[in-house]
Coordinates of C-alpha atoms in Angstrom, one line a residue:
M1 CA -117.4 2.1 -44.5
G2 CA -114.6 1.9 -47.0
S3 CA -112.4 -0.9 -48.1
L4 CA -109.7 -2.5 -46.0
R5 CA -107.1 -0.7 -48.2
D6 CA -108.7 2.7 -47.5
R7 CA -108.7 2.0 -43.7
A8 CA -105.1 0.9 -43.8
G9 CA -104.1 4.1 -45.7
V10 CA -105.9 6.2 -43.0
L11 CA -104.1 4.3 -40.2
L12 CA -100.8 4.7 -42.0
L13 CA -101.4 8.5 -42.4
A14 CA -102.4 8.7 -38.7
S15 CA -99.2 6.9 -37.7
L16 CA -97.1 9.2 -39.8
L17 CA -98.7 12.3 -38.3
A18 CA -98.2 10.9 -34.8
V19 CA -94.5 10.3 -35.5
S20 CA -93.9 13.7 -37.1
A21 CA -95.5 15.4 -34.0
E22 CA -93.2 13.6 -31.6
P23 CA -90.0 15.6 -32.3
A24 CA -91.7 18.8 -31.3
I25 CA -92.7 17.3 -28.0
A26 CA -89.3 15.6 -27.5
G27 CA -87.5 18.8 -28.4
T28 CA -88.9 20.4 -25.3
R29 CA -87.1 17.9 -23.0
T30 CA -83.5 18.3 -21.9
Q31 CA -80.6 16.0 -21.4
T32 CA -78.1 16.6 -18.6
L33 CA -74.4 16.1 -19.5
T34 CA -71.5 16.2 -17.1
F35 CA -67.8 16.8 -17.9
T36 CA -65.0 16.6 -15.4
T37 CA -61.3 17.4 -15.1
G38 CA -60.8 14.3 -12.9
Q39 CA -58.3 14.7 -10.1
F40 CA -55.5 17.2 -11.0
V41 CA -52.7 19.3 -9.6
V42 CA -51.5 22.6 -11.2
N43 CA -47.9 23.7 -10.3
C44 CA -47.9 27.4 -10.5
T45 CA -45.3 29.1 -12.7
S46 CA -46.5 32.6 -11.6
S47 CA -45.7 34.7 -8.6
G48 CA -48.4 36.2 -6.6
Q49 CA -51.8 35.0 -5.5
R50 CA -53.3 34.1 -9.0
C51 CA -51.9 30.8 -10.2
S52 CA -50.9 30.4 -13.8
P53 CA -51.2 28.3 -15.9
P54 CA -54.9 27.7 -15.6
K55 CA -56.5 24.3 -15.5
K56 CA -58.5 23.7 -18.7
L57 CA -61.5 21.6 -19.5
T58 CA -62.5 21.2 -23.2
F59 CA -65.7 19.5 -24.3
R60 CA -67.9 19.2 -27.4
L61 CA -71.7 19.8 -27.6
G62 CA -73.8 18.5 -30.5
R63 CA -76.4 21.2 -29.8
H64 CA -76.5 24.5 -28.0
G65 CA -76.7 24.1 -24.3
T66 CA -76.7 25.8 -20.9
L67 CA -74.0 25.5 -18.3
T68 CA -76.1 24.9 -15.2
S69 CA -73.5 24.2 -12.5
I70 CA -69.8 24.1 -11.6
K71 CA -68.7 21.9 -8.7
Y72 CA -65.2 22.3 -7.3
T73 CA -63.7 20.0 -4.7
T74 CA -60.3 21.1 -3.4
A75 CA -57.5 18.6 -2.9
A76 CA -57.1 17.4 0.7
T77 CA -53.5 18.6 0.5
H78 CA -54.5 22.3 0.1
C79 CA -52.8 24.4 2.7
S80 CA -54.1 27.8 1.5
A81 CA -57.6 29.1 1.2
V82 CA -58.6 29.7 -2.5
V83 CA -61.2 31.3 -4.7
L84 CA -61.8 29.5 -8.0
R85 CA -62.3 31.8 -11.0
V86 CA -63.9 30.4 -14.2
F87 CA -63.2 31.8 -17.6
R88 CA -64.5 31.3 -21.1
N89 CA -62.7 33.1 -24.0
G90 CA -60.6 35.1 -21.6
H91 CA -63.7 36.5 -19.7
Q92 CA -64.5 35.6 -16.2
I93 CA -68.0 34.0 -16.1
A94 CA -68.2 32.7 -12.5
K95 CA -66.2 32.4 -9.2
T96 CA -66.6 30.5 -6.0
G97 CA -66.5 32.0 -2.5
R98 CA -63.5 31.5 -0.4
L99 CA -62.7 27.9 0.1
E100 CA -60.6 27.2 3.2
A101 CA -57.6 25.0 3.2
G102 CA -58.2 21.2 3.2
Q103 CA -61.1 19.3 1.8
S104 CA -63.8 21.7 0.7
T105 CA -66.5 21.7 -1.9
E106 CA -68.6 24.4 -3.5
R107 CA -71.2 24.1 -6.2
L108 CA -72.1 27.2 -8.2
V109 CA -75.5 27.3 -9.9
T110 CA -75.2 29.1 -13.3
N111 CA -77.3 29.8 -16.3
I112 CA -74.7 30.4 -19.0
G113 CA -75.5 29.7 -22.7
L114 CA -73.1 27.6 -24.6
T115 CA -72.9 27.2 -28.4
R116 CA -72.8 24.0 -30.4
G117 CA -69.2 22.7 -30.9
V118 CA -66.1 22.8 -28.9
T119 CA -66.0 24.9 -25.7
T120 CA -62.9 25.4 -23.4
L121 CA -63.3 26.6 -19.9
S122 CA -60.3 27.7 -17.9
F123 CA -60.0 27.6 -14.1
Q124 CA -57.7 29.7 -12.1
A125 CA -57.1 29.6 -8.3
Q126 CA -56.5 32.8 -6.3
G127 CA -54.9 32.2 -3.0
F128 CA -54.8 34.1 0.3
V129 CA -52.0 34.6 2.8
G130 CA -52.2 32.1 5.6
G131 CA -51.4 28.5 6.3
C132 CA -48.5 27.7 4.0
N133 CA -49.2 30.7 1.7
T134 CA -46.7 33.3 2.5
G135 CA -47.4 35.6 -0.4
H136 CA -47.9 33.3 -3.5
V137 CA -49.7 30.1 -4.5
G138 CA -47.3 27.3 -5.3
S139 CA -49.9 24.8 -6.5
W140 CA -53.6 23.9 -6.3
G141 CA -55.8 21.1 -7.4
G142 CA -58.8 18.9 -6.8
K143 CA -61.6 18.0 -9.1
I144 CA -64.0 20.2 -11.2
T145 CA -67.2 18.8 -12.6
I146 CA -69.6 20.9 -14.8
T147 CA -73.2 20.1 -15.7
V148 CA -74.7 21.2 -19.0
K149 CA -78.3 20.8 -20.2
V150 CA -79.0 20.4 -23.9
P151 CA -82.3 19.8 -25.7
R152 CA -82.9 16.2 -26.7
G153 CA -82.6 15.6 -30.4

């Protein structure tokens, strides 16, 4: 049957094995993080339909992750239809459909890998002639929220 000390040692070993098995199980779960620009307005310094400078969103991840969605809500004061273009490292990674003037929201579903550390996304509005847009975008704004999934640590 064994001594009490032997049984305690077996129980301790079983407990240690159970604890060391948990990280493998927990590592398969994900955590959802959100990052937002908050409400903003960009006054364009460019001429034409693509507004510069872009709006930027910088965030830090402790682990690699996946950008799963981008939600853009236009400002209620928009008077021109826009398309929102999303860039990472100077390369376009997503864009919305045409969002008409006024209050409009579009959520893009994505599956874009992100590395551990600092990431900066840039957002640029492209306008269309109509409403108050007579050939160039003067300003744009609203709120952008992104969702990132990361493995639980």
